[in-house]
Short mmCIF file of C-alpha atoms in Angstrom, two decimals:
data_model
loop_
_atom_site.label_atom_id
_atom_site.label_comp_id
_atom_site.label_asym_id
_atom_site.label_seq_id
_atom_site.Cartn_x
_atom_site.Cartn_y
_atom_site.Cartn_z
CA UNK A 1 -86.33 83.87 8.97
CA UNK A 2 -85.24 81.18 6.87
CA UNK A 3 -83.96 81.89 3.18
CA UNK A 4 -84.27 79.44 0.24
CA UNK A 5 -81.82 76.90 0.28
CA UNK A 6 -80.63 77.48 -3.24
CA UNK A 7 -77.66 79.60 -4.17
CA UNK A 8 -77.98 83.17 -5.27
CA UNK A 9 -82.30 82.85 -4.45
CA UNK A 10 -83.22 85.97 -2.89
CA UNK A 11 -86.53 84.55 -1.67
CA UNK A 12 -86.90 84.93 2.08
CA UNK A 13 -89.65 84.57 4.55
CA UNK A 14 -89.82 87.73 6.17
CA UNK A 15 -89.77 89.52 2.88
CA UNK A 16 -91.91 87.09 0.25
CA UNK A 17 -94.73 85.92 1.40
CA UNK A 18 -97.63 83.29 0.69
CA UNK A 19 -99.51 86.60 -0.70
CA UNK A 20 -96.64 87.33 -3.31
CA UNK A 21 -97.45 83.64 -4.10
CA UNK A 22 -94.21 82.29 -2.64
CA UNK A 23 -94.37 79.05 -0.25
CA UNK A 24 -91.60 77.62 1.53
CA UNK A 25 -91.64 73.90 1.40
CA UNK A 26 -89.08 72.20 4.62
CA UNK A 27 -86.96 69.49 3.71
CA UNK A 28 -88.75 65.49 3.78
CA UNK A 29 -88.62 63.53 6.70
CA UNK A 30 -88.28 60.85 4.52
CA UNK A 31 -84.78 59.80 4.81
CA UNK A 32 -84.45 58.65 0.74
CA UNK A 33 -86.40 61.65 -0.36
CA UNK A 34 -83.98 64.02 2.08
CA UNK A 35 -81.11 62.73 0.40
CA UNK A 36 -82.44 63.33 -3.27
CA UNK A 37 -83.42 66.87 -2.03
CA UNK A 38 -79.74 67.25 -0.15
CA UNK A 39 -77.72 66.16 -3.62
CA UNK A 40 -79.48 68.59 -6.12
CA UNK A 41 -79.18 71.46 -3.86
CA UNK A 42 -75.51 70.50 -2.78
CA UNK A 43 -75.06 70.35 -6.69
CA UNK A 44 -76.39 73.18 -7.72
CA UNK A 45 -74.53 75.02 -4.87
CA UNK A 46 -71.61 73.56 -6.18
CA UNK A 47 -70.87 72.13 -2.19
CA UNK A 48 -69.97 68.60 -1.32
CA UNK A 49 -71.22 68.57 2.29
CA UNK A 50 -74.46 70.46 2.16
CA UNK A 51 -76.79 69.18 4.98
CA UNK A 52 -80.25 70.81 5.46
CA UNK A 53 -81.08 71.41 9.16
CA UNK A 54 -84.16 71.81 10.60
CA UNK A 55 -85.33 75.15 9.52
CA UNK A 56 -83.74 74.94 5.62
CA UNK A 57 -86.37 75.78 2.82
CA UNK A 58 -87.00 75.74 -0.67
CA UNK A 59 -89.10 77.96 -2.31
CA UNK A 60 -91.93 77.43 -4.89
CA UNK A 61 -89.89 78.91 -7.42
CA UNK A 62 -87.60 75.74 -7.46
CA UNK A 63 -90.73 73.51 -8.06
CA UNK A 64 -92.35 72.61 -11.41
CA UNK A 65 -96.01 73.71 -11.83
CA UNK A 66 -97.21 70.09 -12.46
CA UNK A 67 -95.16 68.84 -9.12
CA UNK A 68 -97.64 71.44 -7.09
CA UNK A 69 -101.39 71.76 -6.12
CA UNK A 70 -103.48 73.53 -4.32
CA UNK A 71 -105.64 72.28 -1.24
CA UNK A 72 -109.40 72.47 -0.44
CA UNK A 73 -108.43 75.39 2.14
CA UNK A 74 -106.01 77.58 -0.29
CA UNK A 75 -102.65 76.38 0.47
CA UNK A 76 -100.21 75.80 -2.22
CA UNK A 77 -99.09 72.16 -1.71
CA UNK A 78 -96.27 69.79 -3.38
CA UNK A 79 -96.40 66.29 -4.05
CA UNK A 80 -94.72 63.62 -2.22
CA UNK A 81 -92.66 62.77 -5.47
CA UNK A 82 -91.53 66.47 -6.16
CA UNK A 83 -88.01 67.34 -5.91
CA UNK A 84 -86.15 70.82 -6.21
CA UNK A 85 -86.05 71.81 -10.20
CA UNK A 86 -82.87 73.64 -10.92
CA UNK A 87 -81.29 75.09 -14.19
CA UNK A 88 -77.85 73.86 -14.68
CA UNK A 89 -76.71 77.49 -15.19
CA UNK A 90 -75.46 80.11 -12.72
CA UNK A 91 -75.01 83.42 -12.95
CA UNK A 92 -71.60 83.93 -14.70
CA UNK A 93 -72.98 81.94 -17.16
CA UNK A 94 -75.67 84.55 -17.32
CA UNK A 95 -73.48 86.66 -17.57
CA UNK A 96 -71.38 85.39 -20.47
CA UNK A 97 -74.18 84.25 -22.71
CA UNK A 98 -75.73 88.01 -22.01
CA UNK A 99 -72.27 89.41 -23.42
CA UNK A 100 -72.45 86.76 -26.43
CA UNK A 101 -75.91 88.42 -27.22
CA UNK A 102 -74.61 91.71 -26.82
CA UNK A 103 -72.19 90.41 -29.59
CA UNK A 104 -69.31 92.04 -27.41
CA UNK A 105 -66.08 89.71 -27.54
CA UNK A 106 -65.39 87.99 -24.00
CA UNK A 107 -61.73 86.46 -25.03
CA UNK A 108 -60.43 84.33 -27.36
CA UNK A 109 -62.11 84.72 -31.17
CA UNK A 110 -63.49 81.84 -33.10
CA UNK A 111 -63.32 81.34 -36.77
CA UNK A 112 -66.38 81.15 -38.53
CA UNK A 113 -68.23 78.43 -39.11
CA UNK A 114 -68.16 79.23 -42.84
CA UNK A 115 -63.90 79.08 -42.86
CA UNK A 116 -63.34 76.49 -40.30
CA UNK A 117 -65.60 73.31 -39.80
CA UNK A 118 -63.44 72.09 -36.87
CA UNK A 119 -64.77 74.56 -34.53
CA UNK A 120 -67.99 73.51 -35.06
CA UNK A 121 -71.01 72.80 -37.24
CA UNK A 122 -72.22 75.29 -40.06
CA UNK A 123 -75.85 75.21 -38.66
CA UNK A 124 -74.48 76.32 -35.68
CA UNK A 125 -74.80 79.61 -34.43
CA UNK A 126 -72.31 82.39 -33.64
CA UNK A 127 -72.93 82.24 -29.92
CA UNK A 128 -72.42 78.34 -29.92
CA UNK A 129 -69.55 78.62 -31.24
CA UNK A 130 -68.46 81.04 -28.81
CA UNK A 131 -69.48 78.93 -26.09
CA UNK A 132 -67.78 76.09 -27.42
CA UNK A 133 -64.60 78.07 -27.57
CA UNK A 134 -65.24 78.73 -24.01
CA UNK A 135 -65.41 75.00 -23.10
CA UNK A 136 -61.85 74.12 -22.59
CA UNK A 137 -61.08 76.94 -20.23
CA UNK A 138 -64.31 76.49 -18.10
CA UNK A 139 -63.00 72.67 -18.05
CA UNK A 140 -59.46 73.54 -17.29
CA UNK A 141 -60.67 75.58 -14.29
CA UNK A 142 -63.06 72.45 -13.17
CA UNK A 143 -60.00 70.47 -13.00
CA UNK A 144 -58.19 72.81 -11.49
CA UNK A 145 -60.61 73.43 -8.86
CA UNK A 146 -60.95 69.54 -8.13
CA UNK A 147 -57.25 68.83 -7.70
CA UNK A 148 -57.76 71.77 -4.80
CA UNK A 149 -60.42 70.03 -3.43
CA UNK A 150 -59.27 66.85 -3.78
CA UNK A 151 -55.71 68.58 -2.03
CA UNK A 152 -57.99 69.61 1.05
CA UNK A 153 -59.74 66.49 1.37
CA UNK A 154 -56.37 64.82 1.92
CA UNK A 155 -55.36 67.51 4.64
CA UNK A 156 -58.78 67.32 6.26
CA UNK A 157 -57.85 63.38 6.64
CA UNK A 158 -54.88 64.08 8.02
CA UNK A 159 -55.95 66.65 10.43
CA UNK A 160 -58.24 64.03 11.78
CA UNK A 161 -55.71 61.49 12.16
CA UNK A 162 -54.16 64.04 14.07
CA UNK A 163 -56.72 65.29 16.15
CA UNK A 164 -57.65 61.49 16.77
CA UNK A 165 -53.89 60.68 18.26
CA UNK A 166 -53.96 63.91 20.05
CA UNK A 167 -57.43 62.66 22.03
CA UNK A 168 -55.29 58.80 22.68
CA UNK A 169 -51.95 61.06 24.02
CA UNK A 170 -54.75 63.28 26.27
CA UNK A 171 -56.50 60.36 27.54
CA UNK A 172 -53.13 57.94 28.43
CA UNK A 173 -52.02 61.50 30.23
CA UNK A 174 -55.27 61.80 32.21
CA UNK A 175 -55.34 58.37 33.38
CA UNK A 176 -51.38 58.92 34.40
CA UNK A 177 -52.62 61.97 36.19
CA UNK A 178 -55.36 60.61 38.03
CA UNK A 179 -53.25 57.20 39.04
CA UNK A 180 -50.69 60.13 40.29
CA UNK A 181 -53.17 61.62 42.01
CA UNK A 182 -54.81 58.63 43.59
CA UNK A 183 -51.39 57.74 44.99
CA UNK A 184 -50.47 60.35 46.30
CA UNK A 185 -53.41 60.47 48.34
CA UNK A 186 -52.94 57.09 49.67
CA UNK A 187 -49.70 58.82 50.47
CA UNK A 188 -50.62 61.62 52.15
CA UNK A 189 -53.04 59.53 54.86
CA UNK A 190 -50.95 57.23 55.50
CA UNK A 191 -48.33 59.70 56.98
CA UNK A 192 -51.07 61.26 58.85
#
């Protein structure tokens, strides 16, 4: 039962099917073509080291209309050029531009564009502006959460040093162990 690749897509085999006009479409063989597929979903998943296996999906829904046809016997199809079509926005984002429209404040107040032309343009509407005044916390986070990523790259490095000098100290020990053993057994029939 394999689930579309994508983050927060609720499509799944078992429960959407080719009659709800869903199709699942397997990652290409095609090395090159792989790799496109592999970066937008890792990106959009907001994950470094995604890596499709064998039985990992996309649906149709991720797929522009012009990328897909249907063949002679019904099936929905994609061509070889397609690739994954995501929106840039997740679902906090949603979220917050659904409380901009609701007009409810989410933090820090804006001047109008009327009293203050350094917060923005005066064509610019009041939920722009709100955004905007959103955009240097969002990016402080982003930094924030690539220093911690950047900080567990480093200790993943190290723990593979690690694990790397640990496999050299098991190895000099096992061939101490078996030249132990190997005398001793000269040892042992010689006395007999």
């Amino acid at each position: 039962m394999p689930k579309c690749s994508l983050k927060n897509c609720k499509n799944i085999t078992s429960r959407r099917l080719k009659k709800d006009g869903i199709s699942y479409f397997r990652f290409p063989r095609d090395p090159i073509r792989c790799g496109e597929w592999t970066s937008i979903v890792s990106q959009q998943r907001r994950e470094d080291f995604f890596k499709p296996n064998n039985s990992s999906v996309v649906c149709s829904e991720h797929f522009l209309e012009e990328d897909m046809y249907v063949s002679s016997k019904g099936i929905k199809r994609i061509r070889k050029t397609a690739v994954p079509h995501v929106a840039d926005i997740t679902p906090q984002d949603l979220k917050d531009i659904e409380n901009l429209d609701d007009g409810r404040d989410t933090g820090k107040k804006c001047k109008s564009p009327t009293t203050s032309l350094s917060s923005g343009s005066v064509l610019d509407t009041p939920r722009k502006l709100r955004m905007k005044c959103k955009l240097p916390s969002c990016s402080k986070r982003f930094t924030i959460k690539d220093k911690l990523i950047n900080n567990l790259r480093k200790r993943n490095s190290r723990l593979v040093k690690k694990i790397i000098s640990l496999k050299n100290a098991l190895k000099v020990l096992k061939k101490r162990l078996d030249r132990y053993n190997y005398t001793y057994a000269i040892v042992t029939n010689y006395t007999y």
